[in-house]
Amino acid sequence: MNLVWLRNDLRLEDNPALYHATAEGDTCCVYTITPGQWQQHNDATAKIAFWRQRLIKLSHELSLKHIPLRICLLSSYEDCAPALLSLSQKLGVTHLFYNREYPLNEKSRDQSVEALFAKQGIAVKSYHGDVVLPPGTVRTQQNAIYKVFTPFSRQWHKQVSNTALQVLPAPNKQKTMPCQSDDIEHLWLIPAAEEAEWTNNGFRDDLWPTDSQKIHERLSLFCQLKLGSYKTQRDIPSIHGTSTLSPYLAMGAISVRQCIHAARHHDAGWVEQQWVTELVWREFYRHLTDQFPQLSQSKNFIHFPHDIQWDNSTDRFEAWCRGETGFPIVDAAMKQLVKTGWMHNRLRMITAAFLTKLLLIDWRKGEAFFMEHLVDGDYASNNGGWQWASSTGADSAPYFRIFNPQRQSERFDPEGIFIKKFIPSLVDLPKKSIHSPTSEERASCGYPEPIIDYKLARERAITVFATAMGKTK
Ligand SMILES: Cc1cc2nc3c(=O)[nH]c(=O)nc-3n(C[C@H](O)[C@H](O)[C@H](O)COP(=O)(O)OP(=O)(O)OC[C@H]3O[C@@H](n4cnc5c(N)ncnc54)[C@H](O)[C@@H]3O)c2cc1C
């Protein structure tokens, strides 16, 4: 019997581990539930509830193929190796199959499983199902790992253009069910969500459906209707101009290859597509996470000769978390995050830059808060995004280029449509003051005064970063 260990690959199609296992013999799947570990990783309750719901759907999809899904209810990653071995011995498993994950804790977990299985003579096969090109295979002419995005992307495109991008089919139906499935719904309960607007499932299932069919429809509709205008619309948060596929890519309900394949199908000029470039950013951060373990250890990617003197004011951090900084675009974005479990990319950049530069709060605090709320929380992309915004990462924003929230707001939400959606108390403000209301307007709307003076905060950030870098301003 073959055992497929499902993790962030909750799909039937283009799942290399599942495809190869079923092609080679009778197969059963297993999923390890590790709430203690997820808590340590700050995973959002909404994300866990969302994954659970997807797993219930996947279990049904697998059963139609006569592939059972077993569940191991554990605490942490350390429990995985003995639990998987015990299940394997019970089922008479001869081969274990899985798709790789790249953060350090996941890699250490997998290494201990491999070591234990090797001792017991059970073969283990692993695949790269979460990326187009395996980490480490996109290299400079000097055989080094790229630390800068643009040349990485150029080389990535070169390698991908020359290969037939293979998207694997769903597994064939097995003749019979080789063993019983476990009942996820009763085995794995989720604490009730605190956010009143969320449904009983613990996440916004009106926004994030978990049926395969609906997920694929989302990709196909995006490619048909929005791919062409993506480049011009992707930065406007009031427009539904991006794919909103990130939660599905993070859990692997859809693969990056399926996305690229769909873009290729809909647009002959796919190589130049801005959307594909965004998928390459995802790939870039995965490659860096795999190749530079310090990224999984909460360390800055670049070396600063002196410590960055973070301010770390608790009051200001909490005002940012609550969406009460007095900067409407920042506050509306933070409310979008907490209410929906998702935030538009432009707003992630604005809020992260606001926290790390203008408030001078350590990026790790923002990174953790995002993970605690995002349904698409993904270690590599979140860490990459935060280190980009805080100028501590590979190919990050230069420390002296500091987003002005008011200018960003005027440029990307000119009519204040997005702001008014998430801060209804500002709905009657005229266009000229929506980005920065007067004191009288703030008082009449019950909206707070700005918690910082932009110009002074900007000067302070430049001085602090220049000092950490050992430069005079
Ligand atoms: C501070 C910060 C934190 C972030 N945290 C996460 C996170 O936890 N999980 C996550 O998936 N993305 C994260 N991102 C990246 C990006 O904001 C989201 O992927 C994007 O907003 C998702 O919306 P979409 O699916 O409509 O993207 P689209 O614009 O349709 O892009 C398609 C896909 O490409 C990938 N992608 C797009 N932009 C980026 C990017 N800048 N970096 C990496 N991948 C990208 C995503 O998988 C996305 O679904 C973060 C960005 C920043 C600046």
Short mmCIF file of C-alpha atoms and ligand atoms in Angstrom, two decimals:
data_model
loop_
_atom_site.label_atom_id
_atom_site.label_comp_id
_atom_site.label_asym_id
_atom_site.label_seq_id
_atom_site.Cartn_x
_atom_site.Cartn_y
_atom_site.Cartn_z
CA MET A 1 0.00 0.00 0.00
CA ASN A 2 1.15 3.57 -0.76
CA LEU A 3 0.50 6.39 1.67
CA VAL A 4 0.22 10.03 0.51
CA TRP A 5 0.86 12.57 3.24
CA LEU A 6 -1.21 15.64 2.30
CA ARG A 7 -0.09 19.02 3.62
CA ASN A 8 -0.33 22.28 1.63
CA ASP A 9 -1.45 20.42 -1.50
CA LEU A 10 -5.19 19.97 -0.93
CA ARG A 11 -6.11 19.10 -4.50
CA LEU A 12 -6.64 16.10 -6.79
CA GLU A 13 -5.17 17.51 -10.01
CA ASP A 14 -1.56 18.39 -10.54
CA ASN A 15 -0.63 16.80 -7.26
CA PRO A 16 2.63 14.94 -8.01
CA ALA A 17 2.69 12.87 -4.81
CA LEU A 18 -0.90 11.72 -5.27
CA TYR A 19 -0.48 11.13 -8.99
CA HIS A 20 2.66 9.00 -8.66
CA ALA A 21 1.41 7.04 -5.64
CA THR A 22 -1.85 6.04 -7.33
CA ALA A 23 -0.02 5.23 -10.57
CA GLU A 24 2.20 2.82 -8.63
CA GLY A 25 -0.40 0.95 -6.57
CA ASP A 26 -3.21 1.00 -4.01
CA THR A 27 -3.18 4.32 -2.19
CA CYS A 28 -4.49 5.86 0.99
CA CYS A 29 -4.03 9.52 2.04
CA VAL A 30 -3.32 10.96 5.46
CA TYR A 31 -3.51 14.48 6.90
CA THR A 32 -1.76 15.42 10.15
CA ILE A 33 -3.60 17.97 12.30
CA THR A 34 -1.11 19.81 14.54
CA PRO A 35 -2.88 22.67 16.40
CA GLY A 36 0.01 23.25 18.83
CA GLN A 37 2.37 23.83 15.92
CA TRP A 38 -0.08 26.07 14.10
CA GLN A 39 -0.46 28.17 17.22
CA GLN A 40 3.31 28.52 17.41
CA HIS A 41 3.25 29.66 13.76
CA ASN A 42 0.48 32.22 14.52
CA ASP A 43 -1.86 30.63 11.97
CA ALA A 44 -5.22 32.43 11.89
CA THR A 45 -8.27 30.63 13.27
CA ALA A 46 -9.98 31.67 10.04
CA LYS A 47 -7.25 30.00 7.98
CA ILE A 48 -7.45 26.79 10.00
CA ALA A 49 -11.24 26.72 9.65
CA PHE A 50 -10.89 27.36 5.93
CA TRP A 51 -8.38 24.53 5.50
CA ARG A 52 -10.59 22.21 7.52
CA GLN A 53 -13.54 22.95 5.25
CA ARG A 54 -11.41 22.36 2.17
CA LEU A 55 -10.18 19.07 3.65
CA ILE A 56 -13.78 17.92 4.17
CA LYS A 57 -14.48 18.65 0.49
CA LEU A 58 -11.26 16.97 -0.59
CA SER A 59 -12.09 13.89 1.47
CA HIS A 60 -15.33 13.62 -0.50
CA GLU A 61 -13.54 14.16 -3.83
CA LEU A 62 -11.01 11.47 -2.88
CA SER A 63 -13.72 9.01 -1.84
CA LEU A 64 -15.26 9.29 -5.34
CA LYS A 65 -11.90 7.94 -6.53
CA HIS A 66 -11.97 5.24 -3.87
CA ILE A 67 -9.04 6.89 -2.09
CA PRO A 68 -9.53 6.97 1.70
CA LEU A 69 -8.35 9.90 3.84
CA ARG A 70 -7.04 9.14 7.31
CA ILE A 71 -6.52 11.79 9.96
CA CYS A 72 -3.82 11.92 12.65
CA LEU A 73 -4.89 14.32 15.39
CA LEU A 74 -1.61 15.40 17.01
CA SER A 75 -0.13 18.48 18.66
CA SER A 76 3.16 19.46 17.04
CA TYR A 77 5.37 18.51 14.11
CA GLU A 78 7.48 16.35 16.44
CA ASP A 79 4.53 13.97 16.76
CA CYS A 80 4.29 13.39 13.01
CA ALA A 81 7.04 10.80 12.53
CA PRO A 82 5.84 8.27 15.17
CA ALA A 83 2.16 8.78 14.26
CA LEU A 84 2.78 8.26 10.55
CA LEU A 85 4.90 5.21 11.24
CA SER A 86 2.25 3.69 13.46
CA LEU A 87 -0.43 4.28 10.80
CA SER A 88 1.86 2.88 8.10
CA GLN A 89 2.49 -0.27 10.10
CA LYS A 90 -1.23 -0.71 10.72
CA LEU A 91 -2.05 -0.33 7.00
CA GLY A 92 0.95 -2.26 5.69
CA VAL A 93 2.41 0.77 3.88
CA THR A 94 5.52 0.16 1.78
CA HIS A 95 5.97 3.65 0.29
CA LEU A 96 5.29 7.15 1.61
CA PHE A 97 4.76 10.01 -0.88
CA TYR A 98 4.63 13.75 -0.20
CA ASN A 99 5.07 17.17 -1.81
CA ARG A 100 7.75 19.33 -0.25
CA GLU A 101 7.36 22.46 1.86
CA TYR A 102 10.26 24.88 2.27
CA PRO A 103 10.24 26.67 5.66
CA LEU A 104 12.69 25.25 8.19
CA ASN A 105 10.26 23.66 10.67
CA GLU A 106 8.49 21.82 7.86
CA LYS A 107 11.81 20.62 6.44
CA SER A 108 13.02 19.39 9.85
CA ARG A 109 9.70 17.57 10.37
CA ASP A 110 10.08 15.86 6.98
CA GLN A 111 13.69 14.91 7.67
CA SER A 112 12.73 13.16 10.90
CA VAL A 113 9.93 11.28 9.11
CA GLU A 114 12.35 10.21 6.38
CA ALA A 115 14.95 9.08 8.92
CA LEU A 116 12.43 7.02 10.92
CA PHE A 117 10.92 5.46 7.81
CA ALA A 118 14.37 4.61 6.42
CA LYS A 119 15.13 2.71 9.66
CA GLN A 120 11.94 0.68 9.19
CA GLY A 121 12.67 0.01 5.51
CA ILE A 122 9.73 2.09 4.21
CA ALA A 123 10.65 4.02 1.06
CA VAL A 124 9.89 7.76 0.94
CA LYS A 125 9.40 9.74 -2.29
CA SER A 126 9.06 13.52 -2.33
CA TYR A 127 8.12 15.99 -5.09
CA HIS A 128 8.06 19.74 -5.78
CA GLY A 129 4.33 20.33 -6.17
CA ASP A 130 4.22 23.89 -4.82
CA VAL A 131 6.54 25.57 -7.34
CA VAL A 132 7.12 25.52 -11.09
CA LEU A 133 10.91 25.18 -10.80
CA PRO A 134 12.41 23.43 -7.75
CA PRO A 135 14.32 25.71 -5.35
CA GLY A 136 18.02 25.77 -6.12
CA THR A 137 17.54 25.16 -9.86
CA VAL A 138 17.37 28.83 -10.91
CA ARG A 139 20.98 29.98 -10.76
CA THR A 140 23.25 32.74 -11.97
CA GLN A 141 25.99 32.07 -14.51
CA GLN A 142 28.34 31.75 -11.53
CA ASN A 143 26.06 29.01 -10.17
CA ALA A 144 24.89 31.18 -7.27
CA ILE A 145 21.37 31.67 -5.91
CA TYR A 146 19.69 34.88 -7.08
CA LYS A 147 19.08 37.43 -4.34
CA VAL A 148 17.59 40.03 -6.68
CA PHE A 149 14.17 39.54 -8.21
CA THR A 150 14.51 40.91 -11.77
CA PRO A 151 17.40 38.68 -12.90
CA PHE A 152 15.78 35.73 -11.08
CA SER A 153 12.56 36.38 -12.99
CA ARG A 154 14.41 36.69 -16.31
CA GLN A 155 16.19 33.37 -15.75
CA TRP A 156 12.98 31.72 -14.47
CA HIS A 157 11.14 32.78 -17.64
CA LYS A 158 13.97 31.48 -19.79
CA GLN A 159 13.87 28.06 -18.13
CA VAL A 160 10.06 27.82 -18.09
CA SER A 161 9.63 28.97 -21.70
CA ASN A 162 11.85 26.11 -22.81
CA THR A 163 9.89 23.39 -21.03
CA ALA A 164 6.50 21.88 -21.73
CA LEU A 165 4.72 22.82 -18.53
CA GLN A 166 3.16 19.55 -17.45
CA VAL A 167 -0.05 19.71 -15.42
CA LEU A 168 -0.80 16.27 -14.03
CA PRO A 169 -4.32 14.83 -14.25
CA ALA A 170 -6.38 13.73 -11.25
CA PRO A 171 -5.68 10.15 -10.16
CA ASN A 172 -7.66 7.29 -11.66
CA LYS A 173 -10.43 5.70 -9.62
CA GLN A 174 -9.11 2.78 -7.58
CA LYS A 175 -10.92 -0.54 -7.95
CA THR A 176 -11.92 -0.64 -4.30
CA MET A 177 -11.40 1.45 -1.20
CA PRO A 178 -8.25 -0.10 0.36
CA CYS A 179 -9.25 0.97 3.92
CA GLN A 180 -11.79 3.16 5.76
CA SER A 181 -11.71 6.99 5.78
CA ASP A 182 -11.79 8.99 9.03
CA ASP A 183 -14.58 11.42 9.79
CA ILE A 184 -12.97 14.89 9.78
CA GLU A 185 -16.07 16.83 10.74
CA HIS A 186 -16.41 15.22 14.15
CA LEU A 187 -12.74 14.53 14.75
CA TRP A 188 -11.52 18.06 14.11
CA LEU A 189 -13.59 20.81 15.70
CA ILE A 190 -12.77 24.51 15.41
CA PRO A 191 -13.42 26.98 18.22
CA ALA A 192 -16.23 29.42 17.38
CA ALA A 193 -15.01 32.53 15.53
CA GLU A 194 -14.95 35.78 17.47
CA GLU A 195 -15.78 38.03 14.53
CA ALA A 196 -19.56 38.47 14.50
CA GLU A 197 -19.76 38.69 10.72
CA TRP A 198 -18.11 35.35 10.17
CA THR A 199 -20.28 32.35 9.53
CA ASN A 200 -20.35 29.29 11.74
CA ASN A 201 -17.55 27.77 9.74
CA GLY A 202 -15.14 30.28 11.30
CA PHE A 203 -14.25 32.04 8.07
CA ARG A 204 -16.08 34.03 5.40
CA ASP A 205 -17.24 31.09 3.30
CA ASP A 206 -19.25 33.52 1.18
CA LEU A 207 -15.87 34.98 0.09
CA TRP A 208 -13.81 31.81 0.11
CA PRO A 209 -15.75 28.82 -1.25
CA THR A 210 -13.97 25.49 -0.89
CA ASP A 211 -15.51 23.41 -3.72
CA SER A 212 -12.95 22.47 -6.37
CA GLN A 213 -15.36 23.49 -9.08
CA LYS A 214 -15.78 27.01 -7.69
CA ILE A 215 -12.05 27.41 -7.15
CA HIS A 216 -11.33 26.46 -10.76
CA GLU A 217 -14.11 28.74 -11.94
CA ARG A 218 -12.39 31.60 -10.11
CA LEU A 219 -9.17 30.96 -12.03
CA SER A 220 -10.91 30.56 -15.33
CA LEU A 221 -13.12 33.68 -14.92
CA PHE A 222 -10.11 35.72 -13.85
CA CYS A 223 -8.18 34.64 -16.94
CA GLN A 224 -11.15 35.29 -19.24
CA LEU A 225 -12.25 38.63 -17.83
CA LYS A 226 -9.42 40.25 -15.90
CA LEU A 227 -6.05 39.00 -17.04
CA GLY A 228 -5.94 41.56 -19.87
CA SER A 229 -6.62 44.53 -17.58
CA TYR A 230 -4.64 43.20 -14.59
CA LYS A 231 -1.65 45.46 -15.12
CA THR A 232 -3.72 48.65 -14.94
CA GLN A 233 -6.25 47.53 -12.31
CA ARG A 234 -4.23 45.46 -9.88
CA ASP A 235 -3.30 48.42 -7.68
CA ILE A 236 -6.81 49.77 -7.14
CA PRO A 237 -8.25 48.18 -3.98
CA SER A 238 -11.84 49.27 -4.69
CA ILE A 239 -11.82 47.25 -7.92
CA HIS A 240 -11.95 43.47 -7.98
CA GLY A 241 -8.97 43.49 -10.34
CA THR A 242 -6.79 40.69 -8.96
CA SER A 243 -7.42 36.95 -8.90
CA THR A 244 -8.01 36.52 -5.12
CA LEU A 245 -6.51 33.08 -5.55
CA SER A 246 -3.88 33.50 -2.80
CA PRO A 247 -5.77 31.46 -0.15
CA TYR A 248 -6.10 28.60 -2.63
CA LEU A 249 -2.46 28.75 -3.68
CA ALA A 250 -1.38 28.82 -0.03
CA MET A 251 -3.33 25.65 0.84
CA GLY A 252 -2.60 24.09 -2.54
CA ALA A 253 -6.25 23.77 -3.59
CA ILE A 254 -4.92 25.00 -6.91
CA SER A 255 -1.32 24.78 -8.12
CA VAL A 256 0.92 27.50 -9.49
CA ARG A 257 1.38 25.34 -12.60
CA GLN A 258 -2.37 25.31 -13.15
CA CYS A 259 -2.34 29.12 -12.89
CA ILE A 260 0.50 29.51 -15.40
CA HIS A 261 -1.11 26.94 -17.66
CA ALA A 262 -4.40 28.90 -17.62
CA ALA A 263 -2.57 32.20 -18.33
CA ARG A 264 -0.78 30.54 -21.27
CA HIS A 265 -4.07 29.23 -22.59
CA HIS A 266 -5.80 32.63 -22.45
CA ASP A 267 -2.98 34.86 -23.59
CA ALA A 268 -0.33 34.04 -26.20
CA GLY A 269 1.78 36.82 -24.69
CA TRP A 270 1.66 35.18 -21.24
CA VAL A 271 5.43 35.46 -20.77
CA GLU A 272 5.10 39.23 -20.50
CA GLN A 273 1.99 39.12 -18.31
CA GLN A 274 2.28 41.12 -15.09
CA TRP A 275 0.17 38.45 -13.37
CA VAL A 276 2.76 35.80 -14.20
CA THR A 277 5.41 38.12 -12.75
CA GLU A 278 3.46 38.16 -9.48
CA LEU A 279 3.45 34.36 -9.45
CA VAL A 280 7.21 34.53 -9.98
CA TRP A 281 7.50 36.71 -6.83
CA ARG A 282 5.80 33.85 -4.99
CA GLU A 283 8.32 31.47 -6.51
CA PHE A 284 11.25 33.80 -5.65
CA TYR A 285 10.27 33.90 -1.98
CA ARG A 286 9.92 30.12 -1.89
CA HIS A 287 13.36 29.65 -3.40
CA LEU A 288 14.89 32.10 -0.89
CA THR A 289 13.10 30.39 2.03
CA ASP A 290 14.48 27.04 0.96
CA GLN A 291 18.02 28.26 0.36
CA PHE A 292 18.41 30.67 3.31
CA PRO A 293 17.28 29.01 6.57
CA GLN A 294 17.77 32.28 8.50
CA LEU A 295 14.56 33.48 6.84
CA SER A 296 12.67 30.88 8.87
CA GLN A 297 14.37 32.08 12.05
CA SER A 298 12.93 35.60 12.08
CA LYS A 299 16.26 37.12 11.04
CA ASN A 300 16.77 40.08 8.74
CA PHE A 301 17.89 38.86 5.32
CA ILE A 302 20.45 41.63 4.91
CA HIS A 303 23.18 42.29 7.42
CA PHE A 304 23.02 45.57 9.35
CA PRO A 305 26.29 46.49 11.07
CA HIS A 306 24.27 48.03 13.92
CA ASP A 307 20.91 47.03 15.39
CA ILE A 308 17.90 48.89 14.02
CA GLN A 309 16.61 50.98 16.93
CA TRP A 310 12.93 50.06 16.73
CA ASP A 311 10.51 52.19 18.71
CA ASN A 312 8.01 49.41 19.52
CA SER A 313 5.41 51.63 21.17
CA THR A 314 2.62 49.32 22.33
CA ASP A 315 -0.05 52.02 22.02
CA ARG A 316 0.79 52.78 18.41
CA PHE A 317 1.05 49.11 17.50
CA GLU A 318 -2.38 48.49 18.96
CA ALA A 319 -3.83 51.52 17.14
CA TRP A 320 -2.44 50.06 13.88
CA CYS A 321 -3.95 46.62 14.67
CA ARG A 322 -7.36 48.14 15.41
CA GLY A 323 -7.29 50.40 12.34
CA GLU A 324 -7.27 53.59 14.40
CA THR A 325 -4.11 55.37 13.27
CA GLY A 326 -6.01 58.37 11.92
CA PHE A 327 -4.74 57.64 8.37
CA PRO A 328 -7.90 56.52 6.53
CA ILE A 329 -6.25 54.29 3.92
CA VAL A 330 -4.21 52.46 6.58
CA ASP A 331 -7.22 52.05 8.85
CA ALA A 332 -9.55 50.86 6.08
CA ALA A 333 -6.93 48.29 5.04
CA MET A 334 -6.53 46.96 8.57
CA LYS A 335 -10.30 46.65 8.86
CA GLN A 336 -10.40 44.73 5.59
CA LEU A 337 -7.85 42.31 7.01
CA VAL A 338 -9.68 41.68 10.26
CA LYS A 339 -13.14 41.51 8.70
CA THR A 340 -12.41 39.39 5.63
CA GLY A 341 -9.16 37.56 6.40
CA TRP A 342 -7.56 39.07 3.29
CA MET A 343 -5.95 42.36 2.26
CA HIS A 344 -5.25 43.80 -1.17
CA ASN A 345 -1.54 43.72 -2.13
CA ARG A 346 -1.17 47.52 -2.50
CA LEU A 347 -2.63 47.89 0.99
CA ARG A 348 -0.33 45.23 2.43
CA MET A 349 2.55 47.34 1.15
CA ILE A 350 1.08 50.58 2.55
CA THR A 351 0.23 49.17 6.00
CA ALA A 352 3.53 47.29 6.34
CA ALA A 353 5.56 50.36 5.35
CA PHE A 354 3.50 52.48 7.75
CA LEU A 355 4.19 50.12 10.66
CA THR A 356 7.89 49.53 10.05
CA LYS A 357 8.95 52.97 8.84
CA LEU A 358 6.58 55.62 10.14
CA LEU A 359 5.85 53.88 13.46
CA LEU A 360 9.31 52.23 13.50
CA ILE A 361 7.83 49.02 14.88
CA ASP A 362 9.75 45.80 14.29
CA TRP A 363 8.52 44.01 11.15
CA ARG A 364 8.22 40.74 13.08
CA LYS A 365 5.27 42.14 15.04
CA GLY A 366 3.45 43.06 11.84
CA GLU A 367 4.35 39.73 10.25
CA ALA A 368 2.82 37.87 13.22
CA PHE A 369 -0.33 40.02 13.24
CA PHE A 370 -0.89 39.39 9.53
CA MET A 371 -0.47 35.63 10.06
CA GLU A 372 -2.99 35.76 12.92
CA HIS A 373 -5.63 37.12 10.53
CA LEU A 374 -4.89 36.08 6.96
CA VAL A 375 -6.75 33.19 5.32
CA ASP A 376 -3.90 33.17 2.79
CA GLY A 377 -1.20 33.33 5.49
CA ASP A 378 1.86 31.82 3.88
CA TYR A 379 5.25 31.83 5.57
CA ALA A 380 7.47 32.58 2.56
CA SER A 381 5.26 35.25 0.97
CA ASN A 382 4.41 36.94 4.26
CA ASN A 383 8.00 37.04 5.44
CA GLY A 384 9.11 38.17 1.98
CA GLY A 385 6.48 40.95 1.92
CA TRP A 386 7.35 42.19 5.40
CA GLN A 387 11.07 42.16 4.82
CA TRP A 388 10.51 43.93 1.50
CA ALA A 389 8.49 46.69 3.19
CA SER A 390 10.91 47.11 6.08
CA SER A 391 13.99 47.28 3.81
CA THR A 392 15.57 44.33 5.60
CA GLY A 393 14.93 41.71 2.90
CA ALA A 394 16.38 40.43 -0.35
CA ASP A 395 15.79 43.04 -3.04
CA SER A 396 13.65 45.13 -0.70
CA ALA A 397 12.45 48.72 -0.92
CA PRO A 398 15.38 51.15 -0.33
CA TYR A 399 15.26 52.40 3.28
CA PHE A 400 14.99 56.07 2.25
CA ARG A 401 11.99 55.53 -0.05
CA ILE A 402 9.13 55.89 2.40
CA PHE A 403 5.50 55.59 1.36
CA ASN A 404 3.43 58.68 2.09
CA PRO A 405 0.04 57.18 3.10
CA GLN A 406 -1.88 60.25 1.96
CA ARG A 407 -0.24 60.26 -1.49
CA GLN A 408 -0.80 56.50 -1.82
CA SER A 409 -4.43 57.00 -0.90
CA GLU A 410 -4.93 59.83 -3.42
CA ARG A 411 -3.29 57.76 -6.12
CA PHE A 412 -4.86 54.35 -5.57
CA ASP A 413 -8.23 55.22 -3.98
CA PRO A 414 -8.84 58.67 -5.49
CA GLU A 415 -12.58 58.79 -4.78
CA GLY A 416 -12.21 57.17 -1.36
CA ILE A 417 -14.49 54.30 -2.42
CA PHE A 418 -12.44 51.68 -0.61
CA ILE A 419 -12.00 53.84 2.49
CA LYS A 420 -15.73 54.49 2.77
CA LYS A 421 -16.54 50.80 2.39
CA PHE A 422 -14.49 49.84 5.44
CA ILE A 423 -14.92 53.04 7.48
CA PRO A 424 -18.60 53.86 6.97
CA SER A 425 -18.41 56.76 9.44
CA LEU A 426 -16.44 58.68 6.75
CA VAL A 427 -19.04 58.10 4.06
CA ASP A 428 -20.22 61.74 3.88
CA LEU A 429 -16.76 63.27 3.63
CA PRO A 430 -16.04 65.07 0.36
CA LYS A 431 -13.36 63.73 -2.00
CA LYS A 432 -10.94 66.52 -1.09
CA SER A 433 -10.73 65.52 2.56
CA ILE A 434 -11.31 61.76 2.53
CA HIS A 435 -7.56 61.09 2.48
CA SER A 436 -6.83 63.45 5.35
CA PRO A 437 -9.92 64.83 7.13
CA THR A 438 -9.74 68.14 9.01
CA SER A 439 -9.90 68.14 12.80
CA GLU A 440 -13.53 69.30 12.67
CA GLU A 441 -14.45 66.53 10.24
CA ARG A 442 -12.69 63.94 12.41
CA ALA A 443 -14.56 65.16 15.47
CA SER A 444 -17.93 65.06 13.72
CA CYS A 445 -17.30 61.54 12.30
CA GLY A 446 -15.83 60.17 15.54
CA TYR A 447 -12.61 59.45 13.65
CA PRO A 448 -9.22 59.75 15.45
CA GLU A 449 -6.49 62.34 14.90
CA PRO A 450 -3.31 61.02 13.17
CA ILE A 451 -1.09 59.19 15.69
CA ILE A 452 2.07 60.55 14.04
CA ASP A 453 3.25 63.54 12.07
CA TYR A 454 4.23 62.10 8.68
CA LYS A 455 7.16 64.44 7.98
CA LEU A 456 8.78 63.97 11.39
CA ALA A 457 8.21 60.20 11.32
CA ARG A 458 9.78 59.98 7.86
CA GLU A 459 12.88 61.91 8.98
CA ARG A 460 13.20 59.70 12.05
CA ALA A 461 12.97 56.48 10.02
CA ILE A 462 15.64 57.61 7.56
CA THR A 463 17.98 58.54 10.41
CA VAL A 464 17.42 55.24 12.26
CA PHE A 465 17.94 53.08 9.15
CA ALA A 466 20.96 55.08 7.99
CA THR A 467 22.53 54.66 11.43
CA ALA A 468 21.85 50.91 11.45
CA MET A 469 23.53 50.66 8.05
CA GLY A 470 26.51 52.59 9.33
CA LYS A 471 25.85 55.49 6.96
CA THR A 472 25.59 59.14 7.60
CA LYS A 473 22.27 60.28 6.17
C1 LIG B 1 3.49 42.67 3.87
C2 LIG B 1 2.99 41.63 2.90
C3 LIG B 1 2.53 40.41 3.38
C4 LIG B 1 2.06 39.43 2.49
N1 LIG B 1 1.63 38.22 2.98
C5 LIG B 1 1.21 37.26 2.12
C6 LIG B 1 0.77 36.00 2.61
O1 LIG B 1 0.80 35.71 3.80
N2 LIG B 1 0.31 35.10 1.69
C7 LIG B 1 0.28 35.37 0.35
O2 LIG B 1 -0.15 34.51 -0.43
N3 LIG B 1 0.72 36.54 -0.13
C8 LIG B 1 1.17 37.50 0.71
N4 LIG B 1 1.58 38.71 0.20
C9 LIG B 1 1.64 38.91 -1.25
C10 LIG B 1 0.38 39.52 -1.90
O3 LIG B 1 -0.04 40.64 -1.21
C11 LIG B 1 -0.78 38.53 -2.00
O4 LIG B 1 -0.33 37.31 -2.55
C12 LIG B 1 -1.88 39.07 -2.92
O5 LIG B 1 -2.39 40.27 -2.41
C13 LIG B 1 -2.98 38.06 -3.05
O6 LIG B 1 -4.02 38.55 -3.83
P1 LIG B 1 -4.41 37.84 -5.19
O7 LIG B 1 -4.53 36.38 -5.00
O8 LIG B 1 -5.58 38.56 -5.74
O9 LIG B 1 -3.11 38.14 -6.05
P2 LIG B 1 -2.88 38.30 -7.61
O10 LIG B 1 -2.50 39.73 -7.83
O11 LIG B 1 -3.96 37.76 -8.42
O12 LIG B 1 -1.55 37.43 -7.83
C14 LIG B 1 -1.61 36.02 -8.11
C15 LIG B 1 -0.85 35.24 -7.08
O13 LIG B 1 0.53 35.59 -7.12
C16 LIG B 1 1.07 35.52 -5.81
N5 LIG B 1 1.56 36.86 -5.44
C17 LIG B 1 1.06 38.04 -5.85
N6 LIG B 1 1.80 39.05 -5.36
C18 LIG B 1 2.76 38.50 -4.60
C19 LIG B 1 3.83 39.01 -3.82
N7 LIG B 1 4.09 40.32 -3.72
N8 LIG B 1 4.62 38.14 -3.15
C20 LIG B 1 4.40 36.80 -3.23
N9 LIG B 1 3.40 36.26 -3.97
C21 LIG B 1 2.60 37.09 -4.64
C22 LIG B 1 -0.05 35.09 -4.87
O14 LIG B 1 0.02 33.71 -4.70
C23 LIG B 1 -1.29 35.50 -5.65
O15 LIG B 1 -2.44 34.76 -5.33
C24 LIG B 1 2.07 39.70 1.09
C25 LIG B 1 2.53 40.95 0.62
C26 LIG B 1 2.97 41.90 1.52
C27 LIG B 1 3.46 43.22 0.99
#
